[in-house]
Amino acid sequence: MKFSLAFVTIIISSIQLVAQETIPFRLTKHNNLIIQTLINEKDTLDLMFQISMNDAALSPNRIRHANSIQFENEISDNNSIQIGNLQWENIRFFDNEYSGHESDGKIGKVLFQNKIFGIDYDQNQFVIYNELPNLTDYQEIPLLTDGEFFLISADSIFDWQPTELYFLLQSGFSGAIMYSNEVAKTNQLNQVLTIYKEQEYSDSQGNKIISKQAILPYFHFANTVLKDVKVGFFKGEARVQTQNYFGADLMKRFNWIFDVKNEKAYIKPSKYLRDKYYENEQ
């Protein structure tokens, strides 16, 4: 079969219109997405992508220096970021915000500037789209936005009863699920789930904090059922966890496309769907 040059040109052009740019990332053993960046054309930093923030931040535990970022009251404006051939201007950095393992800081959704974007765990890349791509094999789910936060709904099976909850997408949390204090108390998770690990420690005020690691028999997200998911929660009120986290260990089990303007996300299972679960960290 022969194709004319004009036909081939049309096909290539249509592909370019949909998939505009890609940004490579490195997935660590802690499920963090690390992007190598050049800051202000001077400093090379490994920044963790944090889906629950818009701007950027440097960690007090960073290994690499970033002398080109000048802070005033722990805020620095008008910075540039370069990733490969892509460059962003007028980036705000906050100072002394903790980040994930193997990172010097974190970067949020400013990279996508209100465009449709995808997280492709199979190819280790972000994709920035001008319009929705081919969604074959993807499932549409509602996406709620609350300021910088993205929230999705899913069913947790507590004592054989499905409970629909909203979860904040939290790519900076290495584990699978963290339940809020309210959910833990209301659903008596300390009694209905199998606890496999308990840790007691004190905060800076000397209050004792008890963290629990447990096994959730079934977790129903969209049309996928996950079994024996490792989850975490806190006992008591000394540590206040106000949100349910849908963490990086769950996020990596799917490839994502986010259409924020229309409050929709699209997911399909990734190659990590049935991987062993990460042990939650506090």
Coordinates of C-alpha atoms in Angstrom, one line a residue:
M1 CA 0.0 0.0 0.0
K2 CA 1.4 3.4 -1.0
F3 CA 0.9 6.6 1.0
S4 CA 1.3 10.1 -0.5
L5 CA 3.7 12.5 1.1
A6 CA 0.8 14.9 1.8
F7 CA -1.1 12.1 3.7
V8 CA 1.9 11.2 5.8
T9 CA 2.4 14.9 6.6
I10 CA -1.2 15.3 7.8
I11 CA -0.8 12.3 10.1
I12 CA 2.4 13.6 11.6
S13 CA 0.9 17.1 12.1
S14 CA -2.2 15.7 13.8
I15 CA 0.0 13.7 16.2
Q16 CA 2.1 16.8 17.1
L17 CA -1.1 18.8 17.7
V18 CA -2.2 16.4 20.4
A19 CA 1.1 15.4 22.2
Q20 CA 2.9 18.7 22.5
E21 CA 5.9 18.0 24.8
T22 CA 7.3 15.3 27.1
I23 CA 9.2 15.6 30.3
P24 CA 11.2 12.5 31.5
F25 CA 11.2 11.5 35.1
R26 CA 13.0 8.9 37.3
L27 CA 10.8 6.7 39.5
T28 CA 12.6 5.9 42.7
K29 CA 12.2 2.9 45.0
H30 CA 10.2 5.2 47.3
N31 CA 7.7 5.9 44.4
N32 CA 8.9 9.5 44.0
L33 CA 9.0 11.1 40.6
I34 CA 12.3 12.9 40.2
I35 CA 12.9 15.5 37.5
Q36 CA 16.4 16.8 36.7
T37 CA 16.2 20.6 36.3
L38 CA 18.5 23.5 35.6
I39 CA 17.6 26.5 37.8
N40 CA 18.4 30.1 36.6
E41 CA 20.8 28.6 34.0
K42 CA 23.2 27.8 36.9
D43 CA 22.1 25.2 39.4
T44 CA 21.2 21.6 38.6
L45 CA 18.7 20.2 41.0
D46 CA 16.7 16.9 41.3
L47 CA 13.1 18.0 42.1
M48 CA 10.3 15.7 43.1
F49 CA 7.0 16.2 41.3
Q50 CA 4.3 17.0 43.9
I51 CA 0.8 16.9 42.4
S52 CA -0.7 18.6 45.5
M53 CA 1.1 21.9 44.9
N54 CA 1.5 24.5 42.2
D55 CA 4.8 26.2 42.8
A56 CA 8.2 24.9 43.8
A57 CA 10.2 24.5 47.0
L58 CA 13.7 23.7 48.2
S59 CA 14.3 21.1 51.0
P60 CA 16.4 21.8 54.1
N61 CA 17.9 18.4 53.5
R62 CA 19.0 19.1 49.9
I63 CA 22.4 17.8 48.8
R64 CA 23.0 20.2 45.9
H65 CA 23.4 23.9 46.4
A66 CA 21.1 26.5 44.7
N67 CA 22.9 29.8 45.2
S68 CA 21.1 31.4 42.3
I69 CA 17.8 31.2 44.2
Q70 CA 17.7 34.3 46.5
F71 CA 15.1 34.1 49.3
E72 CA 13.4 36.9 51.2
N73 CA 11.2 35.6 54.1
E74 CA 11.6 32.1 52.6
I75 CA 10.1 33.1 49.3
S76 CA 11.9 33.6 46.0
D77 CA 10.2 34.8 42.8
N78 CA 11.2 35.3 39.2
N79 CA 13.3 32.1 38.8
S80 CA 13.7 30.1 35.6
I81 CA 13.5 26.3 35.2
Q82 CA 14.9 24.4 32.3
I83 CA 14.2 20.7 31.6
G84 CA 15.7 19.5 28.4
N85 CA 14.7 22.0 25.7
L86 CA 11.7 23.3 27.7
Q87 CA 12.0 26.4 29.9
W88 CA 9.6 28.2 32.3
E89 CA 10.0 31.7 33.7
N90 CA 8.7 33.5 36.8
I91 CA 8.7 30.4 39.0
R92 CA 8.2 30.9 42.7
F93 CA 10.3 28.8 45.2
F94 CA 9.6 28.4 48.9
D95 CA 12.4 27.5 51.2
N96 CA 12.7 24.8 53.9
E97 CA 9.8 22.6 52.8
Y98 CA 10.6 18.9 53.2
S99 CA 10.6 16.8 50.1
G100 CA 10.9 13.1 49.1
H101 CA 13.8 10.8 49.1
E102 CA 16.6 11.5 46.6
S103 CA 15.4 15.0 45.9
D104 CA 16.7 18.5 46.6
G105 CA 13.2 20.0 46.6
K106 CA 9.9 19.7 44.8
I107 CA 8.0 21.1 41.8
G108 CA 4.3 21.3 41.3
K109 CA 1.7 21.7 38.5
V110 CA 3.3 25.0 37.3
L111 CA 5.0 22.8 34.7
F112 CA 1.8 22.2 33.0
Q113 CA 0.4 25.8 33.0
N114 CA -3.3 24.8 32.9
K115 CA -2.9 22.4 30.0
I116 CA -4.0 18.8 29.8
F117 CA -1.2 16.6 31.1
G118 CA -0.5 13.0 31.6
I119 CA 1.7 10.9 33.9
D120 CA 2.9 7.9 31.9
Y121 CA 4.5 5.4 34.3
D122 CA 5.0 2.9 31.6
Q123 CA 7.3 5.3 29.7
N124 CA 8.6 7.3 32.7
Q125 CA 7.4 10.6 31.3
F126 CA 5.0 13.4 31.7
V127 CA 3.1 14.4 28.5
I128 CA 1.7 17.9 27.9
Y129 CA -1.2 17.9 25.5
N130 CA -2.9 20.7 23.5
E131 CA -6.1 18.6 23.4
L132 CA -7.3 15.3 24.6
P133 CA -5.4 12.4 23.0
N134 CA -6.8 9.0 21.9
L135 CA -8.5 7.6 25.1
T136 CA -8.8 4.0 24.0
D137 CA -8.5 1.7 27.0
Y138 CA -8.8 4.7 29.4
Q139 CA -11.6 5.1 31.9
E140 CA -13.0 8.5 32.7
I141 CA -13.4 9.5 36.4
P142 CA -14.6 12.7 38.0
L143 CA -11.8 15.0 39.2
L144 CA -12.5 17.4 42.1
T145 CA -10.3 20.4 42.6
D146 CA -9.9 22.3 45.8
G147 CA -7.3 25.0 45.4
E148 CA -4.0 23.3 44.7
F149 CA -5.5 19.8 45.5
F150 CA -6.9 17.1 43.2
L151 CA -9.4 14.7 44.8
I152 CA -10.9 11.4 43.5
S153 CA -13.4 9.0 45.0
A154 CA -13.0 5.3 45.7
D155 CA -14.5 2.6 47.9
S156 CA -12.7 1.1 50.9
I157 CA -14.1 -2.2 52.2
F158 CA -14.3 -2.0 56.0
D159 CA -15.7 -5.1 57.7
W160 CA -17.1 -6.2 54.4
Q161 CA -19.0 -3.0 53.9
P162 CA -18.1 -0.6 51.0
T163 CA -17.5 3.0 52.2
E164 CA -17.1 5.7 49.5
L165 CA -14.5 8.3 50.5
Y166 CA -12.7 11.2 48.8
F167 CA -8.9 10.9 48.5
L168 CA -6.4 13.7 47.9
L169 CA -3.9 12.7 45.2
Q170 CA -0.6 12.9 47.1
S171 CA 2.4 11.9 45.0
G172 CA 4.8 13.0 47.7
F173 CA 3.5 10.3 50.1
S174 CA 5.4 7.1 49.2
G175 CA 2.7 4.7 50.5
A176 CA -0.6 3.6 49.1
I177 CA -3.3 5.0 51.5
M178 CA -3.3 7.1 54.6
Y179 CA -6.7 7.6 56.3
S180 CA -7.8 10.7 58.1
N181 CA -8.3 10.7 61.9
E182 CA -12.1 11.0 61.3
V183 CA -12.3 8.0 59.0
A184 CA -10.1 5.9 61.3
K185 CA -12.3 6.8 64.3
T186 CA -15.7 6.6 62.6
N187 CA -15.0 3.2 61.0
Q188 CA -13.1 1.8 64.0
L189 CA -10.2 0.8 61.8
N190 CA -8.2 -0.3 64.8
Q191 CA -10.7 -3.1 65.3
V192 CA -11.9 -4.0 61.8
L193 CA -8.5 -4.1 60.0
T194 CA -5.6 -6.4 60.5
I195 CA -2.8 -4.4 62.1
Y196 CA 0.7 -5.6 61.2
K197 CA 2.8 -2.8 62.6
E198 CA 2.5 -0.2 65.3
Q199 CA 4.9 2.6 66.1
E200 CA 4.9 5.1 69.0
Y201 CA 6.8 8.3 69.0
S202 CA 6.6 11.9 70.4
D203 CA 6.2 15.2 68.6
S204 CA 8.0 18.4 69.4
Q205 CA 5.6 19.1 72.3
G206 CA 6.1 15.7 73.8
N207 CA 2.7 14.3 72.8
K208 CA 2.7 10.6 72.1
I209 CA 1.7 9.7 68.6
I210 CA 0.7 6.2 67.6
S211 CA 0.8 5.2 64.0
K212 CA -0.8 2.0 62.7
Q213 CA 0.0 0.0 59.6
A214 CA -2.8 -2.3 58.5
I215 CA -4.1 -4.5 55.6
L216 CA -7.2 -3.3 53.8
P217 CA -8.8 -6.5 52.2
Y218 CA -10.3 -4.7 49.2
F219 CA -10.0 -1.3 47.6
H220 CA -12.3 -0.4 44.7
F221 CA -11.1 2.4 42.4
A222 CA -13.0 3.0 39.2
N223 CA -13.3 -0.4 37.6
T224 CA -10.3 -1.9 39.4
V225 CA -10.3 -3.9 42.6
L226 CA -7.0 -4.1 44.5
K227 CA -6.6 -6.7 47.3
D228 CA -4.7 -6.6 50.6
V229 CA -3.6 -3.0 50.3
K230 CA -1.2 -1.6 52.9
V231 CA -2.8 1.4 54.6
G232 CA -1.9 3.7 57.5
F233 CA -3.7 5.8 60.1
F234 CA -3.1 7.4 63.4
K235 CA -4.6 6.5 66.8
G236 CA -5.7 9.3 69.0
E237 CA -5.7 13.1 68.4
A238 CA -2.1 14.0 69.0
R239 CA -1.4 13.7 65.2
V240 CA -4.2 15.3 63.2
Q241 CA -4.5 13.8 59.7
T242 CA -7.3 15.8 58.1
Q243 CA -7.3 14.2 54.6
N244 CA -7.3 10.7 53.1
Y245 CA -4.3 10.3 50.9
F246 CA -4.2 8.4 47.6
G247 CA -0.5 8.0 47.7
A248 CA 2.3 7.4 45.2
D249 CA 2.2 3.7 45.6
L250 CA -1.4 3.7 44.2
M251 CA -0.8 6.4 41.6
K252 CA 2.0 4.5 39.9
R253 CA -0.4 1.5 39.3
F254 CA -2.2 3.6 36.7
N255 CA -1.3 5.9 33.8
W256 CA -3.1 9.2 34.2
I257 CA -4.4 12.0 31.9
F258 CA -5.7 15.1 33.7
D259 CA -8.2 17.5 32.1
V260 CA -8.5 20.0 34.9
K261 CA -10.6 22.5 33.1
N262 CA -13.4 20.0 32.6
E263 CA -12.8 18.3 36.0
K264 CA -12.1 14.9 34.5
A265 CA -9.2 12.4 34.7
Y266 CA -8.6 9.4 32.6
I267 CA -6.9 6.3 33.9
K268 CA -5.7 2.9 32.7
P269 CA -3.7 0.2 34.5
S270 CA 0.1 0.6 34.3
K271 CA 2.7 -2.2 34.4
Y272 CA 2.9 -1.7 38.1
L273 CA -0.7 -2.6 38.8
R274 CA 0.0 -5.8 40.7
D275 CA 3.4 -4.9 42.2
K276 CA 4.2 -5.6 45.9
Y277 CA 3.0 -2.8 48.1
Y278 CA 5.3 -0.2 49.6
E279 CA 5.4 -0.1 53.4
N280 CA 3.8 3.2 54.5
E281 CA 6.0 5.8 56.2
Q282 CA 5.2 8.5 58.7

